[in-house]
JSON list of C-alpha atoms in Angstrom, two decimals:
[
{"chain": "A", "resi": 17, "resn": "MET", "atom": "CA", "xyz": [178.90, 135.21, 195.16]},
{"chain": "A", "resi": 18, "resn": "SER", "atom": "CA", "xyz": [182.65, 134.99, 195.42]},
{"chain": "A", "resi": 19, "resn": "GLU", "atom": "CA", "xyz": [185.10, 133.62, 192.90]},
{"chain": "A", "resi": 20, "resn": "THR", "atom": "CA", "xyz": [187.59, 130.95, 194.00]},
{"chain": "A", "resi": 21, "resn": "SER", "atom": "CA", "xyz": [190.95, 130.11, 192.50]},
{"chain": "A", "resi": 22, "resn": "PHE", "atom": "CA", "xyz": [193.09, 127.07, 193.30]},
{"chain": "A", "resi": 23, "resn": "ILE", "atom": "CA", "xyz": [195.77, 124.79, 191.92]},
{"chain": "A", "resi": 24, "resn": "PRO", "atom": "CA", "xyz": [194.21, 121.38, 191.19]},
{"chain": "A", "resi": 25, "resn": "GLY", "atom": "CA", "xyz": [195.71, 118.62, 193.32]},
{"chain": "A", "resi": 26, "resn": "PRO", "atom": "CA", "xyz": [194.92, 115.92, 195.86]},
{"chain": "A", "resi": 27, "resn": "ASP", "atom": "CA", "xyz": [193.57, 118.43, 198.40]},
{"chain": "A", "resi": 28, "resn": "SER", "atom": "CA", "xyz": [191.23, 120.12, 195.91]},
{"chain": "A", "resi": 29, "resn": "LEU", "atom": "CA", "xyz": [189.70, 117.21, 193.98]},
{"chain": "A", "resi": 30, "resn": "ARG", "atom": "CA", "xyz": [186.12, 118.12, 194.95]},
{"chain": "A", "resi": 31, "resn": "ALA", "atom": "CA", "xyz": [186.59, 121.76, 193.99]},
{"chain": "A", "resi": 32, "resn": "TYR", "atom": "CA", "xyz": [188.19, 120.73, 190.68]},
{"chain": "A", "resi": 33, "resn": "ARG", "atom": "CA", "xyz": [185.32, 118.33, 189.95]},
{"chain": "A", "resi": 34, "resn": "ASP", "atom": "CA", "xyz": [182.79, 121.07, 190.77]},
{"chain": "A", "resi": 35, "resn": "ALA", "atom": "CA", "xyz": [184.56, 123.49, 188.41]},
{"chain": "A", "resi": 36, "resn": "LEU", "atom": "CA", "xyz": [184.49, 120.91, 185.61]},
{"chain": "A", "resi": 37, "resn": "GLY", "atom": "CA", "xyz": [180.80, 120.41, 186.30]},
{"chain": "A", "resi": 38, "resn": "CYS", "atom": "CA", "xyz": [180.14, 123.99, 185.21]},
{"chain": "A", "resi": 39, "resn": "PHE", "atom": "CA", "xyz": [180.51, 122.80, 181.63]},
{"chain": "A", "resi": 40, "resn": "GLY", "atom": "CA", "xyz": [177.29, 121.16, 180.47]},
{"chain": "A", "resi": 41, "resn": "THR", "atom": "CA", "xyz": [177.78, 118.00, 178.42]},
{"chain": "A", "resi": 42, "resn": "GLY", "atom": "CA", "xyz": [175.62, 115.60, 176.55]},
{"chain": "A", "resi": 43, "resn": "VAL", "atom": "CA", "xyz": [175.01, 112.16, 177.99]},
{"chain": "A", "resi": 44, "resn": "THR", "atom": "CA", "xyz": [176.11, 109.10, 176.04]},
{"chain": "A", "resi": 45, "resn": "VAL", "atom": "CA", "xyz": [175.93, 105.37, 176.50]},
{"chain": "A", "resi": 46, "resn": "VAL", "atom": "CA", "xyz": [178.78, 103.42, 174.92]},
{"chain": "A", "resi": 47, "resn": "THR", "atom": "CA", "xyz": [178.24, 99.77, 174.02]},
{"chain": "A", "resi": 48, "resn": "THR", "atom": "CA", "xyz": [180.47, 96.94, 172.86]},
{"chain": "A", "resi": 49, "resn": "ARG", "atom": "CA", "xyz": [180.51, 93.17, 172.53]},
{"chain": "A", "resi": 50, "resn": "THR", "atom": "CA", "xyz": [182.61, 91.01, 174.88]},
{"chain": "A", "resi": 51, "resn": "ASP", "atom": "CA", "xyz": [183.03, 87.25, 175.33]},
{"chain": "A", "resi": 52, "resn": "ARG", "atom": "CA", "xyz": [180.27, 87.46, 177.97]},
{"chain": "A", "resi": 53, "resn": "GLY", "atom": "CA", "xyz": [177.85, 89.38, 175.73]},
{"chain": "A", "resi": 54, "resn": "GLY", "atom": "CA", "xyz": [176.90, 93.03, 175.40]},
{"chain": "A", "resi": 55, "resn": "LEU", "atom": "CA", "xyz": [178.46, 95.64, 177.65]},
{"chain": "A", "resi": 56, "resn": "ALA", "atom": "CA", "xyz": [177.42, 99.27, 178.17]},
{"chain": "A", "resi": 57, "resn": "ILE", "atom": "CA", "xyz": [178.63, 102.26, 180.15]},
{"chain": "A", "resi": 58, "resn": "THR", "atom": "CA", "xyz": [177.19, 105.76, 180.59]},
{"chain": "A", "resi": 59, "resn": "ALA", "atom": "CA", "xyz": [179.70, 108.50, 179.84]},
{"chain": "A", "resi": 60, "resn": "ASN", "atom": "CA", "xyz": [179.84, 112.24, 179.29]},
{"chain": "A", "resi": 61, "resn": "SER", "atom": "CA", "xyz": [183.51, 112.36, 178.25]},
{"chain": "A", "resi": 62, "resn": "PHE", "atom": "CA", "xyz": [182.85, 112.35, 174.51]},
{"chain": "A", "resi": 63, "resn": "THR", "atom": "CA", "xyz": [184.00, 114.70, 171.76]},
{"chain": "A", "resi": 64, "resn": "SER", "atom": "CA", "xyz": [184.77, 114.94, 168.08]},
{"chain": "A", "resi": 65, "resn": "VAL", "atom": "CA", "xyz": [188.48, 114.75, 167.23]},
{"chain": "A", "resi": 66, "resn": "SER", "atom": "CA", "xyz": [188.65, 114.98, 163.43]},
{"chain": "A", "resi": 67, "resn": "MET", "atom": "CA", "xyz": [186.31, 115.44, 160.50]},
{"chain": "A", "resi": 68, "resn": "ASP", "atom": "CA", "xyz": [188.70, 113.92, 157.93]},
{"chain": "A", "resi": 69, "resn": "PRO", "atom": "CA", "xyz": [189.17, 111.17, 158.79]},
{"chain": "A", "resi": 70, "resn": "PRO", "atom": "CA", "xyz": [186.10, 111.01, 161.06]},
{"chain": "A", "resi": 71, "resn": "LEU", "atom": "CA", "xyz": [187.45, 110.37, 164.56]},
{"chain": "A", "resi": 72, "resn": "LEU", "atom": "CA", "xyz": [185.94, 110.83, 168.00]},
{"chain": "A", "resi": 73, "resn": "LEU", "atom": "CA", "xyz": [186.95, 109.99, 171.52]},
{"chain": "A", "resi": 74, "resn": "TRP", "atom": "CA", "xyz": [185.59, 109.07, 174.89]},
{"chain": "A", "resi": 75, "resn": "CYS", "atom": "CA", "xyz": [187.38, 108.44, 178.17]},
{"chain": "A", "resi": 76, "resn": "PRO", "atom": "CA", "xyz": [186.59, 105.46, 180.41]},
{"chain": "A", "resi": 77, "resn": "ALA", "atom": "CA", "xyz": [187.85, 105.64, 184.00]},
{"chain": "A", "resi": 78, "resn": "ARG", "atom": "CA", "xyz": [190.64, 103.19, 184.80]},
{"chain": "A", "resi": 79, "resn": "GLN", "atom": "CA", "xyz": [188.97, 102.33, 188.14]},
{"chain": "A", "resi": 80, "resn": "SER", "atom": "CA", "xyz": [185.82, 101.12, 186.36]},
{"chain": "A", "resi": 81, "resn": "LYS", "atom": "CA", "xyz": [185.35, 97.37, 186.14]},
{"chain": "A", "resi": 82, "resn": "ARG", "atom": "CA", "xyz": [184.20, 98.02, 182.56]},
{"chain": "A", "resi": 83, "resn": "HIS", "atom": "CA", "xyz": [187.42, 99.83, 181.57]},
{"chain": "A", "resi": 84, "resn": "ASP", "atom": "CA", "xyz": [189.47, 96.86, 180.37]},
{"chain": "A", "resi": 85, "resn": "PRO", "atom": "CA", "xyz": [186.77, 95.24, 178.19]},
{"chain": "A", "resi": 86, "resn": "PHE", "atom": "CA", "xyz": [186.17, 98.56, 176.41]},
{"chain": "A", "resi": 87, "resn": "ILE", "atom": "CA", "xyz": [189.89, 99.14, 175.90]},
{"chain": "A", "resi": 88, "resn": "ALA", "atom": "CA", "xyz": [190.26, 95.64, 174.45]},
{"chain": "A", "resi": 89, "resn": "ALA", "atom": "CA", "xyz": [187.23, 95.92, 172.15]},
{"chain": "A", "resi": 90, "resn": "SER", "atom": "CA", "xyz": [187.79, 96.26, 168.41]},
{"chain": "A", "resi": 91, "resn": "HIS", "atom": "CA", "xyz": [184.42, 97.99, 167.90]},
{"chain": "A", "resi": 92, "resn": "PHE", "atom": "CA", "xyz": [182.04, 100.11, 169.97]},
{"chain": "A", "resi": 93, "resn": "ALA", "atom": "CA", "xyz": [179.00, 102.34, 169.49]},
{"chain": "A", "resi": 94, "resn": "ILE", "atom": "CA", "xyz": [178.44, 105.71, 171.13]},
{"chain": "A", "resi": 95, "resn": "HIS", "atom": "CA", "xyz": [174.79, 106.65, 171.64]},
{"chain": "A", "resi": 96, "resn": "VAL", "atom": "CA", "xyz": [173.80, 110.28, 172.26]},
{"chain": "A", "resi": 97, "resn": "MET", "atom": "CA", "xyz": [170.85, 110.02, 174.60]},
{"chain": "A", "resi": 98, "resn": "ALA", "atom": "CA", "xyz": [167.56, 111.81, 173.99]},
{"chain": "A", "resi": 99, "resn": "GLU", "atom": "CA", "xyz": [166.10, 114.14, 176.62]},
{"chain": "A", "resi": 100, "resn": "ASP", "atom": "CA", "xyz": [163.58, 111.48, 177.72]},
{"chain": "A", "resi": 101, "resn": "GLN", "atom": "CA", "xyz": [166.16, 108.67, 178.11]},
{"chain": "A", "resi": 102, "resn": "LEU", "atom": "CA", "xyz": [167.49, 109.44, 181.59]},
{"chain": "A", "resi": 103, "resn": "ASP", "atom": "CA", "xyz": [166.17, 106.13, 182.94]},
{"chain": "A", "resi": 104, "resn": "MET", "atom": "CA", "xyz": [168.09, 104.19, 180.29]},
{"chain": "A", "resi": 105, "resn": "ALA", "atom": "CA", "xyz": [171.27, 106.21, 180.91]},
{"chain": "A", "resi": 106, "resn": "MET", "atom": "CA", "xyz": [171.00, 105.62, 184.67]},
{"chain": "A", "resi": 107, "resn": "HIS", "atom": "CA", "xyz": [170.28, 101.92, 184.12]},
{"chain": "A", "resi": 108, "resn": "PHE", "atom": "CA", "xyz": [173.53, 101.46, 182.18]},
{"chain": "A", "resi": 109, "resn": "ALA", "atom": "CA", "xyz": [175.43, 103.58, 184.69]},
{"chain": "A", "resi": 110, "resn": "ARG", "atom": "CA", "xyz": [174.46, 101.01, 187.34]},
{"chain": "A", "resi": 111, "resn": "ASN", "atom": "CA", "xyz": [174.62, 97.79, 185.33]},
{"chain": "A", "resi": 112, "resn": "GLY", "atom": "CA", "xyz": [176.46, 97.47, 182.04]},
{"chain": "A", "resi": 113, "resn": "GLU", "atom": "CA", "xyz": [175.55, 93.85, 181.33]},
{"chain": "A", "resi": 114, "resn": "ASP", "atom": "CA", "xyz": [171.77, 94.03, 181.72]},
{"chain": "A", "resi": 115, "resn": "PHE", "atom": "CA", "xyz": [170.18, 94.83, 178.35]},
{"chain": "A", "resi": 116, "resn": "SER", "atom": "CA", "xyz": [166.71, 93.64, 179.42]},
{"chain": "A", "resi": 117, "resn": "CYS", "atom": "CA", "xyz": [165.40, 97.23, 179.27]},
{"chain": "A", "resi": 118, "resn": "VAL", "atom": "CA", "xyz": [165.94, 97.47, 175.48]},
{"chain": "A", "resi": 119, "resn": "PRO", "atom": "CA", "xyz": [165.03, 95.34, 172.46]},
{"chain": "A", "resi": 120, "resn": "LYS", "atom": "CA", "xyz": [167.90, 93.17, 171.25]},
{"chain": "A", "resi": 121, "resn": "HIS", "atom": "CA", "xyz": [169.48, 94.77, 168.20]},
{"chain": "A", "resi": 122, "resn": "GLU", "atom": "CA", "xyz": [173.06, 94.81, 166.93]},
{"chain": "A", "resi": 123, "resn": "ASN", "atom": "CA", "xyz": [174.97, 96.75, 164.29]},
{"chain": "A", "resi": 124, "resn": "ASP", "atom": "CA", "xyz": [176.97, 95.14, 161.47]},
{"chain": "A", "resi": 125, "resn": "ASN", "atom": "CA", "xyz": [179.88, 94.46, 163.87]},
{"chain": "A", "resi": 126, "resn": "GLY", "atom": "CA", "xyz": [177.75, 92.66, 166.47]},
{"chain": "A", "resi": 127, "resn": "VAL", "atom": "CA", "xyz": [177.75, 95.62, 168.88]},
{"chain": "A", "resi": 128, "resn": "PRO", "atom": "CA", "xyz": [174.46, 96.14, 170.77]},
{"chain": "A", "resi": 129, "resn": "VAL", "atom": "CA", "xyz": [172.63, 99.31, 169.70]},
{"chain": "A", "resi": 130, "resn": "LEU", "atom": "CA", "xyz": [170.05, 101.24, 171.70]},
{"chain": "A", "resi": 131, "resn": "PRO", "atom": "CA", "xyz": [166.69, 102.44, 170.36]},
{"chain": "A", "resi": 132, "resn": "ASN", "atom": "CA", "xyz": [165.45, 106.01, 169.87]},
{"chain": "A", "resi": 133, "resn": "VAL", "atom": "CA", "xyz": [168.74, 107.79, 170.61]},
{"chain": "A", "resi": 134, "resn": "ILE", "atom": "CA", "xyz": [169.27, 111.10, 168.80]},
{"chain": "A", "resi": 135, "resn": "ALA", "atom": "CA", "xyz": [172.62, 109.99, 167.33]},
{"chain": "A", "resi": 136, "resn": "ARG", "atom": "CA", "xyz": [174.72, 106.85, 167.17]},
{"chain": "A", "resi": 137, "resn": "PHE", "atom": "CA", "xyz": [178.33, 106.53, 166.07]},
{"chain": "A", "resi": 138, "resn": "ASP", "atom": "CA", "xyz": [179.47, 103.02, 165.14]},
{"chain": "A", "resi": 139, "resn": "CYS", "atom": "CA", "xyz": [183.25, 102.93, 165.59]},
{"chain": "A", "resi": 140, "resn": "ARG", "atom": "CA", "xyz": [186.32, 100.80, 165.11]},
{"chain": "A", "resi": 141, "resn": "ARG", "atom": "CA", "xyz": [189.03, 101.26, 167.71]},
{"chain": "A", "resi": 142, "resn": "HIS", "atom": "CA", "xyz": [191.63, 103.63, 166.22]},
{"chain": "A", "resi": 143, "resn": "ALA", "atom": "CA", "xyz": [193.93, 104.34, 169.18]},
{"chain": "A", "resi": 144, "resn": "CYS", "atom": "CA", "xyz": [194.12, 104.30, 172.95]},
{"chain": "A", "resi": 145, "resn": "HIS", "atom": "CA", "xyz": [196.17, 106.80, 174.94]},
{"chain": "A", "resi": 146, "resn": "ASP", "atom": "CA", "xyz": [197.08, 107.28, 178.58]},
{"chain": "A", "resi": 147, "resn": "GLY", "atom": "CA", "xyz": [194.90, 109.92, 180.17]},
{"chain": "A", "resi": 148, "resn": "GLY", "atom": "CA", "xyz": [195.91, 109.79, 183.83]},
{"chain": "A", "resi": 149, "resn": "ASP", "atom": "CA", "xyz": [193.13, 108.11, 185.79]},
{"chain": "A", "resi": 150, "resn": "HIS", "atom": "CA", "xyz": [191.23, 107.63, 182.51]},
{"chain": "A", "resi": 151, "resn": "SER", "atom": "CA", "xyz": [192.11, 106.17, 179.12]},
{"chain": "A", "resi": 152, "resn": "ILE", "atom": "CA", "xyz": [191.52, 108.17, 175.95]},
{"chain": "A", "resi": 153, "resn": "LEU", "atom": "CA", "xyz": [189.84, 105.82, 173.50]},
{"chain": "A", "resi": 154, "resn": "VAL", "atom": "CA", "xyz": [189.78, 107.14, 169.92]},
{"chain": "A", "resi": 155, "resn": "GLY", "atom": "CA", "xyz": [187.33, 105.62, 167.48]},
{"chain": "A", "resi": 156, "resn": "ALA", "atom": "CA", "xyz": [187.25, 105.73, 163.70]},
{"chain": "A", "resi": 157, "resn": "VAL", "atom": "CA", "xyz": [183.61, 106.37, 162.80]},
{"chain": "A", "resi": 158, "resn": "LEU", "atom": "CA", "xyz": [182.31, 103.72, 160.38]},
{"chain": "A", "resi": 159, "resn": "ARG", "atom": "CA", "xyz": [178.65, 104.78, 160.33]},
{"chain": "A", "resi": 160, "resn": "THR", "atom": "CA", "xyz": [176.56, 107.57, 161.83]},
{"chain": "A", "resi": 161, "resn": "THR", "atom": "CA", "xyz": [172.82, 107.43, 162.47]},
{"chain": "A", "resi": 162, "resn": "SER", "atom": "CA", "xyz": [170.83, 110.42, 163.74]},
{"chain": "A", "resi": 163, "resn": "ARG", "atom": "CA", "xyz": [167.31, 111.76, 164.12]},
{"chain": "A", "resi": 164, "resn": "PRO", "atom": "CA", "xyz": [165.75, 115.03, 165.24]},
{"chain": "A", "resi": 165, "resn": "GLY", "atom": "CA", "xyz": [165.27, 115.52, 168.95]},
{"chain": "A", "resi": 166, "resn": "LYS", "atom": "CA", "xyz": [166.58, 117.15, 172.09]},
{"chain": "A", "resi": 167, "resn": "GLY", "atom": "CA", "xyz": [169.54, 115.66, 173.91]},
{"chain": "A", "resi": 168, "resn": "LEU", "atom": "CA", "xyz": [169.95, 114.75, 177.55]},
{"chain": "A", "resi": 169, "resn": "ILE", "atom": "CA", "xyz": [172.32, 117.19, 179.28]},
{"chain": "A", "resi": 170, "resn": "PHE", "atom": "CA", "xyz": [174.42, 116.83, 182.45]},
{"chain": "A", "resi": 171, "resn": "LYS", "atom": "CA", "xyz": [175.63, 119.91, 184.32]},
{"chain": "A", "resi": 172, "resn": "ARG", "atom": "CA", "xyz": [176.61, 120.51, 187.96]},
{"chain": "A", "resi": 173, "resn": "GLY", "atom": "CA", "xyz": [175.47, 117.06, 189.00]},
{"chain": "A", "resi": 174, "resn": "GLN", "atom": "CA", "xyz": [172.01, 117.40, 187.46]},
{"chain": "A", "resi": 175, "resn": "TYR", "atom": "CA", "xyz": [170.34, 116.04, 184.35]},
{"chain": "A", "resi": 176, "resn": "GLY", "atom": "CA", "xyz": [168.00, 118.02, 182.14]},
{"chain": "A", "resi": 177, "resn": "GLY", "atom": "CA", "xyz": [167.14, 119.20, 178.66]},
{"chain": "A", "resi": 178, "resn": "PHE", "atom": "CA", "xyz": [168.02, 122.15, 176.54]},
{"chain": "A", "resi": 179, "resn": "LEU", "atom": "CA", "xyz": [165.82, 125.23, 176.25]},
{"chain": "A", "resi": 180, "resn": "GLU", "atom": "CA", "xyz": [164.99, 126.30, 172.71]},
{"chain": "A", "resi": 181, "resn": "GLN", "atom": "CA", "xyz": [165.99, 129.89, 171.87]},
{"chain": "A", "resi": 182, "resn": "GLY", "atom": "CA", "xyz": [163.77, 132.38, 170.04]}
]
């Protein structure tokens, strides 16, 4: 197998995306409350920023119809999906307003929350930064909820679990 090297640009977007796909990430669903009701989006652009104060970020694409409502939201919740929750993650990737697949439940800020996820981070919007074709949305973590379990992973265009070692 040969190694390739290139300068990322308009002519190498697919190759750049493929290279980024080499890094396995967890799958999250981010939810918020809008004037129309609950809104969700599936995302893998999520990371911790700071432990003190507790900050994290995720990056919605500017081209998404869901971008502006998330950027305007004062509160949101990031759900780390369990290994067996691919159907739910795919559901919210397709339709962010249809919560019929989950029981209705909200956190203290009125944000819809999803059941049986392995972690949830209830956040208040802390900052929003330009990130090229994405926005970088930083949240101040107000509450964290977690349980044991394996997470859903996305790598090289495929979903799967994580193999236990030893």
